mmCIF file of C-alpha atoms and ligand atoms in Angstrom:
data_model
loop_
_atom_site.group_PDB
_atom_site.id
_atom_site.type_symbol
_atom_site.label_atom_id
_atom_site.label_comp_id
_atom_site.label_asym_id
_atom_site.label_seq_id
_atom_site.Cartn_x
_atom_site.Cartn_y
_atom_site.Cartn_z
ATOM 1 C CA UNK A 1 19.969 -137.848 -75.564
ATOM 2 C CA UNK A 2 21.095 -135.911 -72.524
ATOM 3 C CA UNK A 3 20.887 -137.125 -68.972
ATOM 4 C CA UNK A 4 19.847 -134.723 -66.253
ATOM 5 C CA UNK A 5 22.027 -133.874 -63.299
ATOM 6 C CA UNK A 6 20.765 -135.870 -60.321
ATOM 7 C CA UNK A 7 20.309 -133.333 -57.527
ATOM 8 C CA UNK A 8 21.737 -135.007 -54.441
ATOM 9 C CA UNK A 9 19.593 -133.702 -51.587
ATOM 10 C CA UNK A 10 21.084 -136.236 -49.211
ATOM 11 C CA UNK A 11 24.644 -134.988 -49.744
ATOM 12 C CA UNK A 12 23.605 -131.321 -49.565
ATOM 13 C CA UNK A 13 21.664 -131.960 -46.361
ATOM 14 C CA UNK A 14 24.659 -133.753 -44.800
ATOM 15 C CA UNK A 15 26.901 -130.819 -45.665
ATOM 16 C CA UNK A 16 24.432 -128.294 -44.215
ATOM 17 C CA UNK A 17 24.018 -130.426 -41.142
ATOM 18 C CA UNK A 18 27.778 -130.277 -40.448
ATOM 19 C CA UNK A 19 27.682 -126.508 -40.642
ATOM 20 C CA UNK A 20 24.676 -126.396 -38.288
ATOM 21 C CA UNK A 21 26.531 -128.677 -35.833
ATOM 22 C CA UNK A 22 29.569 -126.356 -35.937
ATOM 23 C CA UNK A 23 27.379 -123.272 -35.376
ATOM 24 C CA UNK A 24 25.613 -125.067 -32.529
ATOM 25 C CA UNK A 25 28.944 -125.844 -30.859
ATOM 26 C CA UNK A 26 29.871 -122.161 -31.144
ATOM 27 C CA UNK A 27 26.540 -121.068 -29.655
ATOM 28 C CA UNK A 28 27.165 -123.407 -26.724
ATOM 29 C CA UNK A 29 30.733 -122.215 -26.210
ATOM 30 C CA UNK A 30 29.995 -118.513 -26.516
ATOM 31 C CA UNK A 31 26.526 -118.246 -24.965
ATOM 32 C CA UNK A 32 26.059 -121.494 -23.041
ATOM 33 C CA UNK A 33 22.945 -122.077 -25.165
ATOM 34 C CA UNK A 34 21.836 -125.397 -26.675
ATOM 35 C CA UNK A 35 19.060 -125.295 -29.303
ATOM 36 C CA UNK A 36 16.096 -127.342 -28.059
ATOM 37 C CA UNK A 37 13.583 -129.042 -30.356
ATOM 38 C CA UNK A 38 10.357 -130.639 -29.099
ATOM 39 C CA UNK A 39 8.532 -133.014 -31.409
ATOM 40 C CA UNK A 40 4.968 -134.009 -30.587
ATOM 41 C CA UNK A 41 3.517 -137.094 -32.256
ATOM 42 C CA UNK A 42 -0.018 -138.313 -31.735
ATOM 43 C CA UNK A 43 -1.044 -141.831 -32.705
ATOM 44 C CA UNK A 44 0.731 -144.649 -34.487
ATOM 45 C CA UNK A 45 0.866 -143.636 -38.173
ATOM 46 C CA UNK A 46 3.882 -145.666 -39.414
ATOM 47 C CA UNK A 47 5.141 -143.021 -41.885
ATOM 48 C CA UNK A 48 4.927 -140.319 -39.189
ATOM 49 C CA UNK A 49 6.866 -142.556 -36.775
ATOM 50 C CA UNK A 50 9.688 -142.830 -39.333
ATOM 51 C CA UNK A 51 9.725 -139.055 -40.030
ATOM 52 C CA UNK A 52 9.847 -138.255 -36.308
ATOM 53 C CA UNK A 53 12.638 -140.764 -35.705
ATOM 54 C CA UNK A 54 14.676 -139.223 -38.544
ATOM 55 C CA UNK A 55 14.110 -135.700 -37.219
ATOM 56 C CA UNK A 56 15.237 -136.729 -33.723
ATOM 57 C CA UNK A 57 18.350 -138.439 -35.098
ATOM 58 C CA UNK A 58 19.270 -135.370 -37.152
ATOM 59 C CA UNK A 59 18.636 -133.031 -34.191
ATOM 60 C CA UNK A 60 20.986 -135.084 -32.035
ATOM 61 C CA UNK A 61 23.645 -135.187 -34.741
ATOM 62 C CA UNK A 62 23.468 -131.366 -34.864
ATOM 63 C CA UNK A 63 24.110 -131.252 -31.096
ATOM 64 C CA UNK A 64 20.583 -130.111 -30.172
ATOM 65 C CA UNK A 65 18.631 -130.938 -27.052
ATOM 66 C CA UNK A 66 15.804 -133.034 -28.472
ATOM 67 C CA UNK A 67 12.631 -134.222 -26.757
ATOM 68 C CA UNK A 68 9.838 -136.321 -28.145
ATOM 69 C CA UNK A 69 6.297 -136.420 -26.765
ATOM 70 C CA UNK A 70 4.520 -139.521 -28.060
ATOM 71 C CA UNK A 71 0.835 -139.306 -27.241
ATOM 72 C CA UNK A 72 -1.895 -141.910 -27.636
ATOM 73 C CA UNK A 73 -4.239 -141.824 -30.648
ATOM 74 C CA UNK A 74 -7.185 -140.804 -28.417
ATOM 75 C CA UNK A 75 -5.433 -137.869 -26.718
ATOM 76 C CA UNK A 76 -7.847 -134.950 -26.325
ATOM 77 C CA UNK A 77 -7.496 -131.521 -27.917
ATOM 78 C CA UNK A 78 -7.240 -129.969 -24.426
ATOM 79 C CA UNK A 79 -4.326 -132.220 -23.402
ATOM 80 C CA UNK A 80 -2.399 -131.311 -26.551
ATOM 81 C CA UNK A 81 -3.056 -127.589 -26.100
ATOM 82 C CA UNK A 82 -1.873 -127.887 -22.483
ATOM 83 C CA UNK A 83 1.364 -129.587 -23.610
ATOM 84 C CA UNK A 84 1.997 -126.916 -26.264
ATOM 85 C CA UNK A 85 1.420 -124.201 -23.657
ATOM 86 C CA UNK A 86 4.053 -125.844 -21.431
ATOM 87 C CA UNK A 87 6.502 -126.061 -24.345
ATOM 88 C CA UNK A 88 5.801 -122.436 -25.325
ATOM 89 C CA UNK A 89 6.869 -121.468 -21.776
ATOM 90 C CA UNK A 90 9.844 -123.844 -21.510
ATOM 91 C CA UNK A 91 13.077 -121.839 -21.889
ATOM 92 C CA UNK A 92 15.053 -124.947 -22.927
ATOM 93 C CA UNK A 93 12.802 -125.445 -25.987
ATOM 94 C CA UNK A 94 13.270 -123.150 -28.982
ATOM 95 C CA UNK A 95 11.392 -125.083 -31.655
ATOM 96 C CA UNK A 96 8.097 -126.995 -31.434
ATOM 97 C CA UNK A 97 6.800 -129.319 -34.109
ATOM 98 C CA UNK A 98 3.547 -131.250 -34.117
ATOM 99 C CA UNK A 99 3.811 -134.069 -36.638
ATOM 100 C CA UNK A 100 0.976 -134.077 -39.178
ATOM 101 C CA UNK A 101 -1.436 -135.589 -40.105
ATOM 102 C CA UNK A 102 -3.339 -135.656 -36.817
ATOM 103 C CA UNK A 103 -6.006 -138.196 -35.848
ATOM 104 C CA UNK A 104 -9.428 -137.163 -37.192
ATOM 105 C CA UNK A 105 -10.968 -135.973 -33.907
ATOM 106 C CA UNK A 106 -8.384 -133.207 -33.467
ATOM 107 C CA UNK A 107 -8.591 -129.606 -34.720
ATOM 108 C CA UNK A 108 -5.341 -129.243 -36.673
ATOM 109 C CA UNK A 109 -5.651 -125.508 -37.196
ATOM 110 C CA UNK A 110 -6.217 -124.719 -33.534
ATOM 111 C CA UNK A 111 -3.196 -126.873 -32.622
ATOM 112 C CA UNK A 112 -0.772 -125.371 -35.161
ATOM 113 C CA UNK A 113 -1.924 -121.839 -34.286
ATOM 114 C CA UNK A 114 -1.368 -122.457 -30.555
ATOM 115 C CA UNK A 115 2.392 -122.778 -31.081
ATOM 116 C CA UNK A 116 4.200 -119.517 -30.342
ATOM 117 C CA UNK A 117 5.214 -117.928 -33.696
ATOM 118 C CA UNK A 118 8.744 -117.567 -32.248
ATOM 119 C CA UNK A 119 8.959 -121.360 -31.770
ATOM 120 C CA UNK A 120 7.014 -122.306 -34.929
ATOM 121 C CA UNK A 121 9.920 -123.989 -36.741
ATOM 122 C CA UNK A 122 7.525 -125.663 -39.207
ATOM 123 C CA UNK A 123 6.385 -122.202 -40.355
ATOM 124 C CA UNK A 124 2.660 -123.024 -40.198
ATOM 125 C CA UNK A 125 1.578 -120.189 -37.866
ATOM 126 C CA UNK A 126 -0.407 -117.413 -39.559
ATOM 127 C CA UNK A 127 2.202 -114.874 -38.394
ATOM 128 C CA UNK A 128 4.942 -116.720 -40.268
ATOM 129 C CA UNK A 129 2.744 -117.368 -43.311
ATOM 130 C CA UNK A 130 1.855 -113.657 -43.373
ATOM 131 C CA UNK A 131 5.498 -112.640 -43.232
ATOM 132 C CA UNK A 132 6.363 -115.058 -46.033
ATOM 133 C CA UNK A 133 3.566 -113.969 -48.339
ATOM 134 C CA UNK A 134 4.270 -110.279 -47.739
ATOM 135 C CA UNK A 135 7.935 -110.690 -48.608
ATOM 136 C CA UNK A 136 9.367 -110.551 -45.066
ATOM 137 C CA UNK A 137 11.084 -113.904 -45.540
ATOM 138 C CA UNK A 138 14.229 -113.009 -43.612
ATOM 139 C CA UNK A 139 11.974 -112.444 -40.614
ATOM 140 C CA UNK A 140 9.841 -115.569 -40.967
ATOM 141 C CA UNK A 141 10.120 -119.260 -40.285
ATOM 142 C CA UNK A 142 9.583 -120.618 -43.788
ATOM 143 C CA UNK A 143 8.005 -124.096 -44.114
ATOM 144 C CA UNK A 144 10.862 -126.607 -44.332
ATOM 145 C CA UNK A 145 9.984 -128.477 -47.534
ATOM 146 C CA UNK A 146 9.656 -125.452 -49.846
ATOM 147 C CA UNK A 147 12.663 -123.802 -48.178
ATOM 148 C CA UNK A 148 14.745 -126.894 -48.983
ATOM 149 C CA UNK A 149 13.413 -127.015 -52.565
ATOM 150 C CA UNK A 150 14.361 -123.379 -53.034
ATOM 151 C CA UNK A 151 17.984 -123.995 -52.015
ATOM 152 C CA UNK A 152 18.263 -126.778 -54.580
ATOM 153 C CA UNK A 153 16.723 -124.593 -57.297
ATOM 154 C CA UNK A 154 19.164 -121.780 -56.445
ATOM 155 C CA UNK A 155 22.102 -124.207 -56.772
ATOM 156 C CA UNK A 156 21.156 -124.783 -60.410
ATOM 157 C CA UNK A 157 19.652 -121.475 -61.531
ATOM 158 C CA UNK A 158 20.989 -118.866 -59.088
ATOM 159 C CA UNK A 159 19.045 -116.814 -56.539
ATOM 160 C CA UNK A 160 17.439 -114.525 -59.120
ATOM 161 C CA UNK A 161 14.916 -116.357 -61.290
ATOM 162 C CA UNK A 162 13.997 -113.305 -63.394
ATOM 163 C CA UNK A 163 12.538 -114.260 -66.743
ATOM 164 C CA UNK A 164 12.003 -117.898 -65.777
ATOM 165 C CA UNK A 165 8.646 -119.549 -65.597
ATOM 166 C CA UNK A 166 7.856 -121.844 -62.654
ATOM 167 C CA UNK A 167 4.956 -124.261 -62.330
ATOM 168 C CA UNK A 168 4.021 -125.653 -58.917
ATOM 169 C CA UNK A 169 1.786 -128.704 -59.086
ATOM 170 C CA UNK A 170 -0.253 -128.855 -55.858
ATOM 171 C CA UNK A 171 -1.638 -126.035 -53.714
ATOM 172 C CA UNK A 172 -1.344 -127.347 -50.157
ATOM 173 C CA UNK A 173 -0.638 -124.953 -47.309
ATOM 174 C CA UNK A 174 2.528 -126.801 -46.339
ATOM 175 C CA UNK A 175 4.141 -127.184 -49.775
ATOM 176 C CA UNK A 176 2.439 -125.715 -52.865
ATOM 177 C CA UNK A 177 1.423 -122.272 -51.582
ATOM 178 C CA UNK A 178 4.632 -121.391 -49.670
ATOM 179 C CA UNK A 179 6.662 -122.759 -52.605
ATOM 180 C CA UNK A 180 4.851 -120.370 -54.938
ATOM 181 C CA UNK A 181 5.563 -117.438 -52.572
ATOM 182 C CA UNK A 182 9.283 -118.242 -52.492
ATOM 183 C CA UNK A 183 9.524 -118.590 -56.275
ATOM 184 C CA UNK A 184 7.634 -115.343 -56.780
ATOM 185 C CA UNK A 185 9.937 -113.567 -54.387
ATOM 186 C CA UNK A 186 12.895 -114.834 -56.413
ATOM 187 C CA UNK A 187 11.295 -113.119 -59.464
ATOM 188 C CA UNK A 188 10.054 -116.248 -61.248
ATOM 189 C CA UNK A 189 6.746 -116.023 -63.105
ATOM 190 C CA UNK A 190 4.708 -118.517 -61.124
ATOM 191 C CA UNK A 191 1.712 -120.692 -61.981
ATOM 192 C CA UNK A 192 0.099 -122.807 -59.264
ATOM 193 C CA UNK A 193 -1.812 -125.821 -60.543
ATOM 194 C CA UNK A 194 -4.088 -128.359 -58.827
ATOM 195 C CA UNK A 195 -6.672 -131.068 -59.429
ATOM 196 C CA UNK A 196 -8.995 -128.675 -61.271
ATOM 197 C CA UNK A 197 -6.356 -127.364 -63.682
ATOM 198 C CA UNK A 198 -7.218 -127.843 -67.350
ATOM 199 C CA UNK A 199 -4.501 -129.272 -69.610
ATOM 200 C CA UNK A 200 -2.052 -129.757 -66.753
ATOM 201 C CA UNK A 201 0.535 -131.365 -69.041
ATOM 202 C CA UNK A 202 0.406 -128.346 -71.359
ATOM 203 C CA UNK A 203 0.862 -125.927 -68.441
ATOM 204 C CA UNK A 204 3.772 -127.913 -66.970
ATOM 205 C CA UNK A 205 5.416 -128.099 -70.411
ATOM 206 C CA UNK A 206 5.901 -124.316 -70.425
ATOM 207 C CA UNK A 207 7.910 -124.337 -67.179
ATOM 208 C CA UNK A 208 11.621 -123.759 -66.725
ATOM 209 C CA UNK A 209 11.147 -124.921 -63.124
ATOM 210 C CA UNK A 210 8.696 -127.654 -62.134
ATOM 211 C CA UNK A 211 7.883 -128.402 -58.492
ATOM 212 C CA UNK A 212 5.637 -131.440 -58.084
ATOM 213 C CA UNK A 213 3.812 -131.805 -54.742
ATOM 214 C CA UNK A 214 0.803 -133.955 -55.480
ATOM 215 C CA UNK A 215 1.069 -137.458 -54.032
ATOM 216 C CA UNK A 216 0.465 -139.416 -57.276
ATOM 217 C CA UNK A 217 3.178 -141.858 -58.262
ATOM 218 C CA UNK A 218 5.075 -141.015 -61.467
ATOM 219 C CA UNK A 219 2.339 -138.662 -62.713
ATOM 220 C CA UNK A 220 4.697 -136.285 -64.522
ATOM 221 C CA UNK A 221 6.201 -137.953 -67.550
ATOM 222 C CA UNK A 222 8.861 -137.088 -70.087
ATOM 223 C CA UNK A 223 6.540 -135.404 -72.575
ATOM 224 C CA UNK A 224 5.198 -133.055 -69.860
ATOM 225 C CA UNK A 225 8.618 -131.511 -69.327
ATOM 226 C CA UNK A 226 10.330 -128.787 -71.333
ATOM 227 C CA UNK A 227 13.866 -129.775 -72.339
ATOM 228 C CA UNK A 228 16.332 -128.150 -69.944
ATOM 229 C CA UNK A 229 13.851 -127.657 -67.079
ATOM 230 C CA UNK A 230 14.846 -128.052 -63.430
ATOM 231 C CA UNK A 231 12.492 -130.564 -61.812
ATOM 232 C CA UNK A 232 11.929 -130.826 -58.059
ATOM 233 C CA UNK A 233 9.941 -133.849 -56.930
ATOM 234 C CA UNK A 234 8.349 -133.446 -53.500
ATOM 235 C CA UNK A 235 6.002 -136.425 -53.782
ATOM 236 C CA UNK A 236 6.446 -139.490 -51.616
ATOM 237 C CA UNK A 237 4.428 -142.473 -52.811
ATOM 238 C CA UNK A 238 4.745 -146.088 -51.758
ATOM 239 C CA UNK A 239 4.243 -148.495 -54.660
ATOM 240 C CA UNK A 240 4.430 -152.250 -54.932
ATOM 241 C CA UNK A 241 6.200 -154.072 -57.708
ATOM 242 C CA UNK A 242 6.730 -157.745 -58.341
ATOM 243 C CA UNK A 243 10.190 -158.913 -59.377
ATOM 244 C CA UNK A 244 10.829 -162.648 -59.949
ATOM 245 C CA UNK A 245 7.538 -163.479 -58.248
ATOM 246 C CA UNK A 246 8.458 -161.484 -55.144
ATOM 247 C CA UNK A 247 6.354 -158.417 -54.246
ATOM 248 C CA UNK A 248 8.302 -155.539 -52.809
ATOM 249 C CA UNK A 249 7.266 -152.042 -51.869
ATOM 250 C CA UNK A 250 9.374 -148.985 -52.562
ATOM 251 C CA UNK A 251 9.133 -145.215 -52.524
ATOM 252 C CA UNK A 252 8.693 -143.177 -55.654
ATOM 253 C CA UNK A 253 7.965 -139.543 -56.416
ATOM 254 C CA UNK A 254 5.337 -137.707 -58.470
ATOM 255 C CA UNK A 255 7.763 -137.542 -61.396
ATOM 256 C CA UNK A 256 8.746 -140.459 -63.590
ATOM 257 C CA UNK A 257 12.446 -140.128 -62.787
ATOM 258 C CA UNK A 258 13.826 -142.332 -65.572
ATOM 259 C CA UNK A 259 12.012 -140.750 -68.512
ATOM 260 C CA UNK A 260 12.120 -137.151 -67.247
ATOM 261 C CA UNK A 261 15.893 -137.502 -66.666
ATOM 262 C CA UNK A 262 16.219 -137.769 -70.434
ATOM 263 C CA UNK A 263 14.969 -134.205 -70.981
ATOM 264 C CA UNK A 264 15.447 -132.214 -67.765
ATOM 265 C CA UNK A 265 18.549 -130.202 -66.922
ATOM 266 C CA UNK A 266 18.465 -131.358 -63.295
ATOM 267 C CA UNK A 267 16.088 -133.483 -61.233
ATOM 268 C CA UNK A 268 15.719 -134.603 -57.621
ATOM 269 C CA UNK A 269 15.425 -138.345 -56.950
ATOM 270 C CA UNK A 270 12.954 -139.935 -54.520
ATOM 271 C CA UNK A 271 14.209 -140.917 -52.022
ATOM 272 C CA UNK A 272 17.360 -138.819 -51.520
ATOM 273 C CA UNK A 273 16.163 -135.447 -52.854
ATOM 274 C CA UNK A 274 13.646 -133.219 -51.085
ATOM 275 C CA UNK A 275 13.154 -135.462 -48.008
ATOM 276 C CA UNK A 276 16.600 -134.989 -46.389
ATOM 277 C CA UNK A 277 16.540 -131.271 -47.243
ATOM 278 C CA UNK A 278 13.211 -130.894 -45.412
ATOM 279 C CA UNK A 279 14.732 -132.323 -42.239
ATOM 280 C CA UNK A 280 17.861 -130.186 -42.378
ATOM 281 C CA UNK A 281 15.763 -127.019 -42.918
ATOM 282 C CA UNK A 282 13.948 -127.905 -39.695
ATOM 283 C CA UNK A 283 17.331 -127.924 -37.952
ATOM 284 C CA UNK A 284 18.243 -124.640 -39.577
ATOM 285 C CA UNK A 285 14.974 -123.058 -38.355
ATOM 286 C CA UNK A 286 15.532 -124.436 -34.843
ATOM 287 C CA UNK A 287 19.057 -123.023 -34.660
ATOM 288 C CA UNK A 288 17.708 -119.667 -35.795
ATOM 289 C CA UNK A 289 14.923 -119.827 -33.190
ATOM 290 C CA UNK A 290 17.542 -120.449 -30.491
ATOM 291 C CA UNK A 291 19.699 -117.577 -31.686
HETATM 292 P P1 NAP B 301 -1.896 -132.529 -50.264
HETATM 293 O O1 NAP B 301 -2.204 -131.616 -49.148
HETATM 294 O O2 NAP B 301 -2.656 -133.799 -50.413
HETATM 295 O O3 NAP B 301 -2.044 -131.696 -51.627
HETATM 296 C C1 NAP B 301 -1.953 -132.321 -52.866
HETATM 297 C C2 NAP B 301 -2.192 -131.311 -53.954
HETATM 298 O O4 NAP B 301 -2.114 -131.982 -55.200
HETATM 299 C C3 NAP B 301 -3.559 -130.633 -53.883
HETATM 300 O O5 NAP B 301 -3.442 -129.260 -54.101
HETATM 301 C C4 NAP B 301 -4.340 -131.305 -55.006
HETATM 302 O O6 NAP B 301 -5.273 -130.460 -55.668
HETATM 303 C C5 NAP B 301 -3.242 -131.634 -55.990
HETATM 304 N N1 NAP B 301 -3.629 -132.743 -56.849
HETATM 305 C C6 NAP B 301 -4.165 -133.939 -56.519
HETATM 306 N N2 NAP B 301 -4.403 -134.689 -57.596
HETATM 307 C C7 NAP B 301 -4.024 -133.957 -58.667
HETATM 308 C C8 NAP B 301 -4.020 -134.170 -60.054
HETATM 309 N N3 NAP B 301 -4.462 -135.300 -60.591
HETATM 310 N N4 NAP B 301 -3.556 -133.187 -60.848
HETATM 311 C C9 NAP B 301 -3.117 -132.033 -60.321
HETATM 312 N N5 NAP B 301 -3.072 -131.766 -59.016
HETATM 313 C C10 NAP B 301 -3.523 -132.720 -58.184
HETATM 314 O O7 NAP B 301 -0.377 -132.971 -50.269
HETATM 315 P P2 NAP B 301 0.958 -132.268 -49.713
HETATM 316 O O8 NAP B 301 0.949 -132.327 -48.227
HETATM 317 O O9 NAP B 301 1.213 -130.990 -50.396
HETATM 318 O O10 NAP B 301 2.017 -133.351 -50.221
HETATM 319 C C11 NAP B 301 2.156 -133.666 -51.573
HETATM 320 C C12 NAP B 301 3.134 -134.828 -51.712
HETATM 321 O O11 NAP B 301 4.393 -134.431 -51.186
HETATM 322 C C13 NAP B 301 2.747 -136.087 -50.946
HETATM 323 O O12 NAP B 301 3.192 -137.208 -51.671
HETATM 324 C C14 NAP B 301 3.522 -135.959 -49.646
HETATM 325 O O13 NAP B 301 3.795 -137.213 -49.058
HETATM 326 C C15 NAP B 301 4.785 -135.326 -50.143
HETATM 327 N N6 NAP B 301 5.528 -134.528 -49.144
HETATM 328 C C16 NAP B 301 6.849 -134.732 -49.087
HETATM 329 C C17 NAP B 301 7.614 -133.994 -48.218
HETATM 330 C C18 NAP B 301 9.081 -134.221 -48.188
HETATM 331 O O14 NAP B 301 9.735 -133.813 -47.250
HETATM 332 N N7 NAP B 301 9.658 -134.821 -49.216
HETATM 333 C C19 NAP B 301 7.028 -133.036 -47.406
HETATM 334 C C20 NAP B 301 5.645 -132.824 -47.515
HETATM 335 C C21 NAP B 301 4.897 -133.584 -48.409
HETATM 336 P P3 NAP B 301 -6.606 -129.891 -54.943
HETATM 337 O O15 NAP B 301 -6.117 -128.815 -54.026
HETATM 338 O O16 NAP B 301 -7.411 -129.384 -56.069
HETATM 339 O O17 NAP B 301 -7.207 -131.051 -54.216
#
């Protein structure tokens, strides 16, 4: 029985963060320019509060100017659009992020599309999506989660995935679809699967690269995975377990880490895999926006 390499996203993100901090210091020294990141959060969603706090902490550790706009749950669409307009025109801000999901009364698409494509460090603007899907990646802000996944895949398989088959489980606009575009651009043969896919296990079993972005705890098990595959687990699921009569909650991915580790070549843990890479890619996009 082999044991997969545990892909340490936390360590890679820390390393990248140091490089971003050094580049930021250089930008300040040579051009008197500090990258500025504005994060807008609406409402009290506890998971979103944690994500935003982590993004702010990382931005500060990179030496960025970081501002947070925390708005009440009942903030109107017009107020948010007004704030984004101000940020679009604020020369000290180079990256704008609106934390998703938004409260139900808001029009998410209108809000994400109101961010200037040049400050769209989440990569959700149609201009950036268009550049990504038409192969102009060097010119685009690529969504942070798939961009981070791609770097980890490259570490294990190289930048050219010619001849390899990749299966993406999940077709969301923020993970599954941009992930598929990046893999395709790296010459992988890509299959995108979703809730209507027939024989999902059989499809996943053919993959040399599996990216799981579903939101279902431990769905992908050992016998779904081809021996030697590289497995990237994007899922973040909170589950409860009872140990010695005490109920505790913990995070787990979409992949059953223990059993899949017995067959995969390399696998990301949850937490400590994709999550930290997502945040550092946001910093990387913000530095690029400032430059
Ligand atoms: P999403 O928008 O809810 O999309 C989930 C996708 O999974 C959909 O395409 C859905 O198919 C598919 N799906 C649902 N049930 C399925 C099933 N039984 N079999 C096959 N496919 C199924 O989610 P998301 O925003 O992409 O996020 C996915 C997961 O990644 C979540 O756990 C989220 O918390 C996590 N996430 C993590 C990070 C990070 O930084 N680590 C970043 C973003 C998201 P349909 O399209 O047919 O409904």
